[in-house]
Short mmCIF file of C-alpha atoms in Angstrom, two decimals:
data_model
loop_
_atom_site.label_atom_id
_atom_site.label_comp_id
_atom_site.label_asym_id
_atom_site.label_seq_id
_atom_site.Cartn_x
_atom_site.Cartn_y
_atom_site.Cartn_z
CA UNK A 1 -17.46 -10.63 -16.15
CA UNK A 2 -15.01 -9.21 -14.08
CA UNK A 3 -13.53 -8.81 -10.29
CA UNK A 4 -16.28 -5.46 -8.10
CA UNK A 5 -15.83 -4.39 -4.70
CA UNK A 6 -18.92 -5.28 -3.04
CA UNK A 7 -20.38 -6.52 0.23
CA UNK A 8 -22.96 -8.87 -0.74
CA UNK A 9 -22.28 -12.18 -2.01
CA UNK A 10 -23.75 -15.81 -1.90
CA UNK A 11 -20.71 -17.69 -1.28
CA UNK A 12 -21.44 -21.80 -2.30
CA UNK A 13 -24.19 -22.84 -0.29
CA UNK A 14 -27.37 -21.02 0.04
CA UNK A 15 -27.53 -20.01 3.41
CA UNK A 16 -23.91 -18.58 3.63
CA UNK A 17 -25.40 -15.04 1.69
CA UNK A 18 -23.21 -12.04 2.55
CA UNK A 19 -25.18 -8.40 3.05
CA UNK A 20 -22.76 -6.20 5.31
CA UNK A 21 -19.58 -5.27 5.90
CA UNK A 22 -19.16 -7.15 9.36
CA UNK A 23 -20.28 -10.60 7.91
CA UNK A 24 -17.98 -10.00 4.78
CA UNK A 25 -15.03 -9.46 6.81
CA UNK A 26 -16.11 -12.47 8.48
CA UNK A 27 -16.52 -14.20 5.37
CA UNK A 28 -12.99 -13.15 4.11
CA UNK A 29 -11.50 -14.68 7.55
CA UNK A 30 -13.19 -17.88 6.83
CA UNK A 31 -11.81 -17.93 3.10
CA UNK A 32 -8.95 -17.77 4.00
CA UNK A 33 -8.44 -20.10 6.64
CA UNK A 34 -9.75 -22.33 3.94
CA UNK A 35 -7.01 -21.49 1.73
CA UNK A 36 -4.49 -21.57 4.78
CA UNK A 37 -6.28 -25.45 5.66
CA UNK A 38 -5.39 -26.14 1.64
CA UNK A 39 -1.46 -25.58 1.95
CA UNK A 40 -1.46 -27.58 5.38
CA UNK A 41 -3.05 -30.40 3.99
CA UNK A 42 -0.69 -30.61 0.91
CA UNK A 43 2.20 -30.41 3.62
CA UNK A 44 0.27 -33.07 5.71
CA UNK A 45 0.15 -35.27 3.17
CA UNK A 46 3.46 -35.35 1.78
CA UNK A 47 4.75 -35.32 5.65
CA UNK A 48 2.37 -38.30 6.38
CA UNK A 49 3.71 -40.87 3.84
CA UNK A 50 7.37 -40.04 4.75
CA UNK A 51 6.87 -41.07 8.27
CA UNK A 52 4.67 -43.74 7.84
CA UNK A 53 7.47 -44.83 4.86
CA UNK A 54 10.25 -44.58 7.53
CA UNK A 55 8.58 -46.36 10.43
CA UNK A 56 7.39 -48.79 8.27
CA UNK A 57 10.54 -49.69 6.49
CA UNK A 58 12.24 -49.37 10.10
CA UNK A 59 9.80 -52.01 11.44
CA UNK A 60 10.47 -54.42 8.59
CA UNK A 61 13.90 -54.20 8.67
CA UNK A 62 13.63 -55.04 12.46
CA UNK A 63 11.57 -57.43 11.86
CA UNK A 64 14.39 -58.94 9.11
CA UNK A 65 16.54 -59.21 11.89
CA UNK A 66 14.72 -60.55 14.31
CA UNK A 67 13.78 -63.41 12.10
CA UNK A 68 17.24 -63.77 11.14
CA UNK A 69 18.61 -63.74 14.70
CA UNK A 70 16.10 -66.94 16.00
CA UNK A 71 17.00 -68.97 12.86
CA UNK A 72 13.89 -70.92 13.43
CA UNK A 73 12.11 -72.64 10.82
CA UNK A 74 8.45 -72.14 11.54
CA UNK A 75 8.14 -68.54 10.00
CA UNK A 76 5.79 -66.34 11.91
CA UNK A 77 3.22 -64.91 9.39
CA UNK A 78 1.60 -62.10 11.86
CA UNK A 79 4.40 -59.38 11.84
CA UNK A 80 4.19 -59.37 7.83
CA UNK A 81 0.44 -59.22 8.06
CA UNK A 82 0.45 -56.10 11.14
CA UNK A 83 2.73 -54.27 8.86
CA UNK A 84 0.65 -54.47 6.02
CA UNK A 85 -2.36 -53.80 8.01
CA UNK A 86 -0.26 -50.85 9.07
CA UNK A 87 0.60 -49.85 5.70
CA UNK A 88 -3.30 -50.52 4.12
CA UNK A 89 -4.75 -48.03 7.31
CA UNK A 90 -1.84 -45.37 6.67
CA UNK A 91 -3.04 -45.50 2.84
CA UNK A 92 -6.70 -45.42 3.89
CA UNK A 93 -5.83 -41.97 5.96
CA UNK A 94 -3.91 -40.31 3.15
CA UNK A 95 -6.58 -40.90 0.31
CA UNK A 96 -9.20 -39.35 3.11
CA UNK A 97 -6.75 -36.57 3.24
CA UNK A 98 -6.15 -36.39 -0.75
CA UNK A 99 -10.40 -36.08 -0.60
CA UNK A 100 -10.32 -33.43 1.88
CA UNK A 101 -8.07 -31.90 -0.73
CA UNK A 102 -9.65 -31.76 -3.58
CA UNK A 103 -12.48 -30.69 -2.04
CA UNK A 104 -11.23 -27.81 -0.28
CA UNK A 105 -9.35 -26.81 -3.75
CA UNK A 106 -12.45 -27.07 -5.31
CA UNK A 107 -14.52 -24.54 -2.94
CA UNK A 108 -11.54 -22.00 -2.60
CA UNK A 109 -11.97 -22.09 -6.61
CA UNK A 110 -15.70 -21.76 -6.81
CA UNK A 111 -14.80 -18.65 -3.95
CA UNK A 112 -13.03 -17.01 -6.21
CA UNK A 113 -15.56 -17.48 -9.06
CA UNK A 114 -17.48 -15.44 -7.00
CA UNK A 115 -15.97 -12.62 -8.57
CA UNK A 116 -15.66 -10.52 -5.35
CA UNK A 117 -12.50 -9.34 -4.57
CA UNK A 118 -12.27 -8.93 -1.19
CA UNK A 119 -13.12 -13.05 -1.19
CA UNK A 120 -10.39 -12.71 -3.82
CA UNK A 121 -7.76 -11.38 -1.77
CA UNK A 122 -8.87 -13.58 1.26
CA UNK A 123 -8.10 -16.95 -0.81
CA UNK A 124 -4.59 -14.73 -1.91
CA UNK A 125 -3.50 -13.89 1.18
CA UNK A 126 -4.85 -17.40 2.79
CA UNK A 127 -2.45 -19.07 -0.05
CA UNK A 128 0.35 -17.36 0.94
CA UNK A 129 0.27 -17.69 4.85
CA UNK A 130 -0.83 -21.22 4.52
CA UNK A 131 2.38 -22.07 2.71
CA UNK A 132 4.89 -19.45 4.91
CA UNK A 133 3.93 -21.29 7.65
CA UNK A 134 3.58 -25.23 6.16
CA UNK A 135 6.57 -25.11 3.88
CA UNK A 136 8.87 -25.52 6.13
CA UNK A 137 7.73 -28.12 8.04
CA UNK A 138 7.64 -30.39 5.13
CA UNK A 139 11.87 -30.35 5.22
CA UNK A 140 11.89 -30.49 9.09
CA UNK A 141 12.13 -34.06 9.77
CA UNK B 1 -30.32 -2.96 -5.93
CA UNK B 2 -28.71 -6.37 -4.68
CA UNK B 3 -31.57 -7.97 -6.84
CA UNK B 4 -30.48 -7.40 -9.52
CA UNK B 5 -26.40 -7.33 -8.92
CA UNK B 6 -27.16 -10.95 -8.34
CA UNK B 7 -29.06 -12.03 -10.80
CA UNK B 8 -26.69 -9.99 -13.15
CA UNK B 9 -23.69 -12.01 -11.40
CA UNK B 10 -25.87 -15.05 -11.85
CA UNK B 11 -26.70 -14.49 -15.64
CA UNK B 12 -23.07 -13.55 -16.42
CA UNK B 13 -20.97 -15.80 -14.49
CA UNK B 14 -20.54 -18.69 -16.78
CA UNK B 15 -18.94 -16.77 -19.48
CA UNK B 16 -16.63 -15.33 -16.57
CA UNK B 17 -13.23 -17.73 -15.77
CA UNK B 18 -9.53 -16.77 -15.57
CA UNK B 19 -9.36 -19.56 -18.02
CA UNK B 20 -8.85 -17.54 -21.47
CA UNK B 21 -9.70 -20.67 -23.53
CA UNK B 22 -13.12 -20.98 -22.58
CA UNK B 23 -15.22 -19.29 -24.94
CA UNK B 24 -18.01 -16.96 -23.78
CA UNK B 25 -21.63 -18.90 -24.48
CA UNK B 26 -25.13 -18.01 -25.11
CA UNK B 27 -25.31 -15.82 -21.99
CA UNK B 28 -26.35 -12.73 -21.84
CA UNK B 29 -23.94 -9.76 -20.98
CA UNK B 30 -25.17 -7.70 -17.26
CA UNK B 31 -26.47 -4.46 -18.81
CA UNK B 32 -29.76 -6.33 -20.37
CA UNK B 33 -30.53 -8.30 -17.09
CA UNK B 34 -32.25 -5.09 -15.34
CA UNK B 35 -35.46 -4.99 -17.70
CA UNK B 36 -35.95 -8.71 -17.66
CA UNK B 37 -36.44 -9.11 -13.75
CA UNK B 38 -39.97 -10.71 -14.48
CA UNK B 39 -38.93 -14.27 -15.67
CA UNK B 40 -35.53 -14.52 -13.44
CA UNK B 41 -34.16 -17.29 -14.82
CA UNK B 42 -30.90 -18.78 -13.22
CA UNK B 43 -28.92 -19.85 -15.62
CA UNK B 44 -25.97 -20.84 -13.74
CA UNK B 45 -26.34 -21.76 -9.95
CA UNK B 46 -24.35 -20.45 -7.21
CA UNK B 47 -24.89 -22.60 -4.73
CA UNK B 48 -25.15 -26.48 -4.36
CA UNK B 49 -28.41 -27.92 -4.93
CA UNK B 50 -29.21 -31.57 -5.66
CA UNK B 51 -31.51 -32.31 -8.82
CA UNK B 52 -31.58 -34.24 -11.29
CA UNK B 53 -33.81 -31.84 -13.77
CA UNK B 54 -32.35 -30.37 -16.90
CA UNK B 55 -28.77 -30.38 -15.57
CA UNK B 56 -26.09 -29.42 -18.18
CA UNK B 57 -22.99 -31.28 -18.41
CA UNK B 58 -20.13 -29.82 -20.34
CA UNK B 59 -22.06 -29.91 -24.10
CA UNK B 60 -24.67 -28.55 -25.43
CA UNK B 61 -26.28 -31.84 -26.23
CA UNK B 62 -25.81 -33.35 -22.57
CA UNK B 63 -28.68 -32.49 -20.41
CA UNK B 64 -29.64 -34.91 -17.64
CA UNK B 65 -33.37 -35.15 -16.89
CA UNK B 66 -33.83 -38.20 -15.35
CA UNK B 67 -32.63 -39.88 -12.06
CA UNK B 68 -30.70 -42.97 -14.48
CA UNK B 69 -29.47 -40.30 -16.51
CA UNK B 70 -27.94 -38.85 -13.16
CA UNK B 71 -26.87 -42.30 -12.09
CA UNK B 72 -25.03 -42.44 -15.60
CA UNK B 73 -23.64 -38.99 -15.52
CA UNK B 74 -22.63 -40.26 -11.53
CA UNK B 75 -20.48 -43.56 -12.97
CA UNK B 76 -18.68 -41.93 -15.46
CA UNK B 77 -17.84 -38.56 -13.71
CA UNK B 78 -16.35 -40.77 -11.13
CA UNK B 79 -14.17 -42.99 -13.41
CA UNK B 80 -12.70 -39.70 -15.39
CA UNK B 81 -11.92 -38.57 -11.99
CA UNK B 82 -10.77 -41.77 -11.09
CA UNK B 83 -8.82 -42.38 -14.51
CA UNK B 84 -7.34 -38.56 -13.90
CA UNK B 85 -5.36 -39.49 -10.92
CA UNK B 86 -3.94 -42.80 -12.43
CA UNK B 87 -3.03 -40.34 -15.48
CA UNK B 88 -1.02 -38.51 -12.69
CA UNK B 89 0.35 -41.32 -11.18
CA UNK B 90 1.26 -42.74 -14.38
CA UNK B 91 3.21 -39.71 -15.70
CA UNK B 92 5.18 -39.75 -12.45
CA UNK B 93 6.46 -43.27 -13.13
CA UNK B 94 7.31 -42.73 -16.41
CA UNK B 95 9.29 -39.77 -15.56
CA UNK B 96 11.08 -41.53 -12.87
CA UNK B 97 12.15 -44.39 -15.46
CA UNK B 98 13.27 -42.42 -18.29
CA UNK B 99 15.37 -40.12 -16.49
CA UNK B 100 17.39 -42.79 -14.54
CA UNK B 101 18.34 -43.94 -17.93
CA UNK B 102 21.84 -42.31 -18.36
CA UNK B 103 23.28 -42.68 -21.93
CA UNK B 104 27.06 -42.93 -22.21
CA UNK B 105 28.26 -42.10 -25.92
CA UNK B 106 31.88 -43.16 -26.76
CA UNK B 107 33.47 -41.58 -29.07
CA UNK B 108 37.04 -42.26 -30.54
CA UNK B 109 39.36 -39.36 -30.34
CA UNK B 110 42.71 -39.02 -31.96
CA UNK B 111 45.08 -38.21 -28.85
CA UNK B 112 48.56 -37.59 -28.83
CA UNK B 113 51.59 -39.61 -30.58
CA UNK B 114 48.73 -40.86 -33.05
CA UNK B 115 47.12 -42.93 -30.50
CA UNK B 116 43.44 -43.31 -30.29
CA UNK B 117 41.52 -42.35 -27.53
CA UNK B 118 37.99 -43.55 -26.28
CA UNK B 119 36.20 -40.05 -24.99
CA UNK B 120 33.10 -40.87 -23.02
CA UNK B 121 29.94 -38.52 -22.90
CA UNK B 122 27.32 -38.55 -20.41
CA UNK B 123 24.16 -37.25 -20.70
CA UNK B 124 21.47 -37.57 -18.44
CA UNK B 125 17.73 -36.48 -18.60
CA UNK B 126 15.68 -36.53 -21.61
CA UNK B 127 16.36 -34.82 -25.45
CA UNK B 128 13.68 -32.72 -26.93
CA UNK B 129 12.61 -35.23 -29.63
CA UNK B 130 12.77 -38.22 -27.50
CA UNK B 131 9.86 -40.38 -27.21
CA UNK B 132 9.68 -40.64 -23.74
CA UNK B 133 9.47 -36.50 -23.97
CA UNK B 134 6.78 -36.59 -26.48
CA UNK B 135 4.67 -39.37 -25.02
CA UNK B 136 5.05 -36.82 -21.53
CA UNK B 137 3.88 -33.63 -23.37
CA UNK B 138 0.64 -35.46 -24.90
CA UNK B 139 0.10 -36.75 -21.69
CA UNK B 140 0.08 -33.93 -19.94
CA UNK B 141 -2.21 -32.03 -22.53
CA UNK B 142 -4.38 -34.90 -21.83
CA UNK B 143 -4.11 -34.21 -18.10
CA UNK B 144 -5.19 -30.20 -18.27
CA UNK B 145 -8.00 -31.34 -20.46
CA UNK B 146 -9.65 -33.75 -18.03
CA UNK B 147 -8.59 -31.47 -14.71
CA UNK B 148 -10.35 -28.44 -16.75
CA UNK B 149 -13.65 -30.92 -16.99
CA UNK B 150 -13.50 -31.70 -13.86
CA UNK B 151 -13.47 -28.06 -12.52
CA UNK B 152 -15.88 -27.04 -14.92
CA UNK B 153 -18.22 -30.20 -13.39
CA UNK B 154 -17.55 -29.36 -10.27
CA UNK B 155 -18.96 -25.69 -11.61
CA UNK B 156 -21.98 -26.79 -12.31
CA UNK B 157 -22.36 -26.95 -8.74
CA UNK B 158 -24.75 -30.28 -8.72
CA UNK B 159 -24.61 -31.87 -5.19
CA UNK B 160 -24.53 -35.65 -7.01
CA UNK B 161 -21.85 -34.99 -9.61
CA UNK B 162 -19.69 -32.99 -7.26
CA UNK B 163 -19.45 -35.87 -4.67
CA UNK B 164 -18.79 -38.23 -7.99
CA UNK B 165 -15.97 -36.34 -8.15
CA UNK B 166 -14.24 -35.88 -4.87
CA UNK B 167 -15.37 -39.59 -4.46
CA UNK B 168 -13.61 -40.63 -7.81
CA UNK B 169 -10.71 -38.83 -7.00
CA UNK B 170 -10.16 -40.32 -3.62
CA UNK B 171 -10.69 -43.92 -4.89
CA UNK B 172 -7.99 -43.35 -7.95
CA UNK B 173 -5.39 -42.13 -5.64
CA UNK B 174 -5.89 -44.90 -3.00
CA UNK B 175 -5.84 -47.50 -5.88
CA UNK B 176 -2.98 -45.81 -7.90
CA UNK B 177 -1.30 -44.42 -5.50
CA UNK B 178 -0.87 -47.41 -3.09
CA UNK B 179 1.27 -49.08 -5.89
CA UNK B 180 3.43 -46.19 -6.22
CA UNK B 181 3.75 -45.66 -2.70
CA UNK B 182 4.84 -49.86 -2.55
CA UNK B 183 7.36 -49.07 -5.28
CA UNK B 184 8.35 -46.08 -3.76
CA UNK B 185 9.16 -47.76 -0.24
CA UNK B 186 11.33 -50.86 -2.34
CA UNK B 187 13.47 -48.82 -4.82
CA UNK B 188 14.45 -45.75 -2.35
CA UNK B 189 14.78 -48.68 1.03
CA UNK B 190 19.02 -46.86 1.50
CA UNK B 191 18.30 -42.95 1.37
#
């Protein structure tokens, strides 16, 4: 098999068939803010558990001193529990992302099986903008 | 016309990948699909369907026909999924470990007036032959193996097995991954 220039395709479910020029071109936009929604959510993710990592350790150390500063006896059990109710709902919402992820990889792959190129290009071109423009966030904090 | 590009596209697809390992099958090449437009068979799908009739799964010898074949093919789609990300996660932490080992070698050196001198060398990272190296590099042949099953499952396009998959994948990273993460937040608390 190999890459054609064409304006019909059935991209991955059966009612999204392509027939003409307009609705390829809209196809191609949607590719590739597929491909530009893949390279944010990699960022996301990776942005995510550093924040929740700093406000977590943050709130523990806090809490370290607080506990140290009342030098009472009767330890308080519901800060350690909150944080790691905070830390078990932060982990929740980054393997939903990490789903999202693979998913979306997966369909931007089975896209470019397609073996149209303008789809092609769309999923290039989405790969690149996606990470000019979520690359550098991931260094920004 | 677009007949029978598509059917072409569908008949020839499979043997069609960027991946140069995977051997072309039994499918026939695009030219002989125009005189056989009577019995349109569709080899490979191209769009997500859910079935449980005479699905292929990776070998010639696995075809699911029943729903408790399905359920099967369901369970152990999502553990391989599940067992690739811990197979990620694991090759991180093993990594990590063997490169914070940092081997000092001492070796005497003759220095001036006849004395002898202790020379220290430091080397840091891992040596070609070293285990940790070789255990990494099966690993990760390992690791291309099962992500190149789990595309090509996800390729067959089957509605059940591709949710087995995105569901297997997001249970092994929230089980392996929370671990890490835990470790992660101890070992690197002064950054």
């Amino acid at each position: 098999m190999h890459f054609i220039f064409s304006d019909e395709v059935v991209l991955l479910f059966d009612f999204w068939s392509v027939h003409s020029p307009a609705g390829m071109a809209l196809s191609v936009l949607v590719i590739l803010l597929l491909a530009v929604l893949y390279e944010g959510i990699k960022v996301g993710k990776a942005r995510l558990l550093h924040q929740a990592l700093m406000s977590l350790s943050i709130s523990t150390s806090q809490q370290l001193i607080e506990e140290t500063d009342q030098n009472s006896s009767s330890s308080d059990p519901t800060p350690v529990s909150r944080t790691h109710l905070r830390w078990f709902l932060c982990h929740f919402g980054q393997s939903l992302l990490h789903v999202a992820q693979v998913v979306i990889g997966y369909f931007v792959m089975l896209a470019v099986m397609s073996y149209n190129t303008w789809i092609f290009f769309g999923v290039v071109l989405g790969s690149g903008v996606g990470y000019y423009l979520a690359y550098p966030l991931l260094s920004m904090t | 016309m677009g007949h029978f590009h598509h059917m072409g596209m569908s008949m020839g697809m499979s043997s069609g990948d960027d991946n140069s390992t995977m051997a072309p099958s039994h499918h026939h090449p695009t030219s002989s699909a125009s005189h056989s437009h009577d019995h349109m068979m569709m080899m490979m799908p191209m769009t997500f369907y859910f079935g449980f009739k005479n699905v292929e799964l990776l070998f010639s010898g696995l075809v699911i026909n029943t729903a408790g074949e399905m359920a099967g093919a369901f369970v152990a789609v999502f553990l391989l999924a599940m067992f690739y990300e811990g197979l990620k996660i694991a090759r991180e932490g093993l990594l990590r470990k063997s490169q914070v080992s940092i081997r000092y070698n001492s070796m005497p050196v003759p220095g001036p007036n006849g004395t002898i001198l202790m020379e220290t060398h430091k080397t840091v990272g891992q040596q070609m032959l070293s285990f940790p190296h070789l255990l990494q590099t099966v690993l990760h042949i390992i690791q291309v193996v099962i992500s190149y099953f789990l595309m090509l499952i996800f390729m067959t396009y089957n509605g059940y097995l591709c949710i087995a998959v995105a569901a297997g994948a997001g249970m092994g990273y929230f089980l392996f991954s929370w671990k890490k993460a835990v470790v992660v937040d101890i070992t690197e608390h002064c950054h």
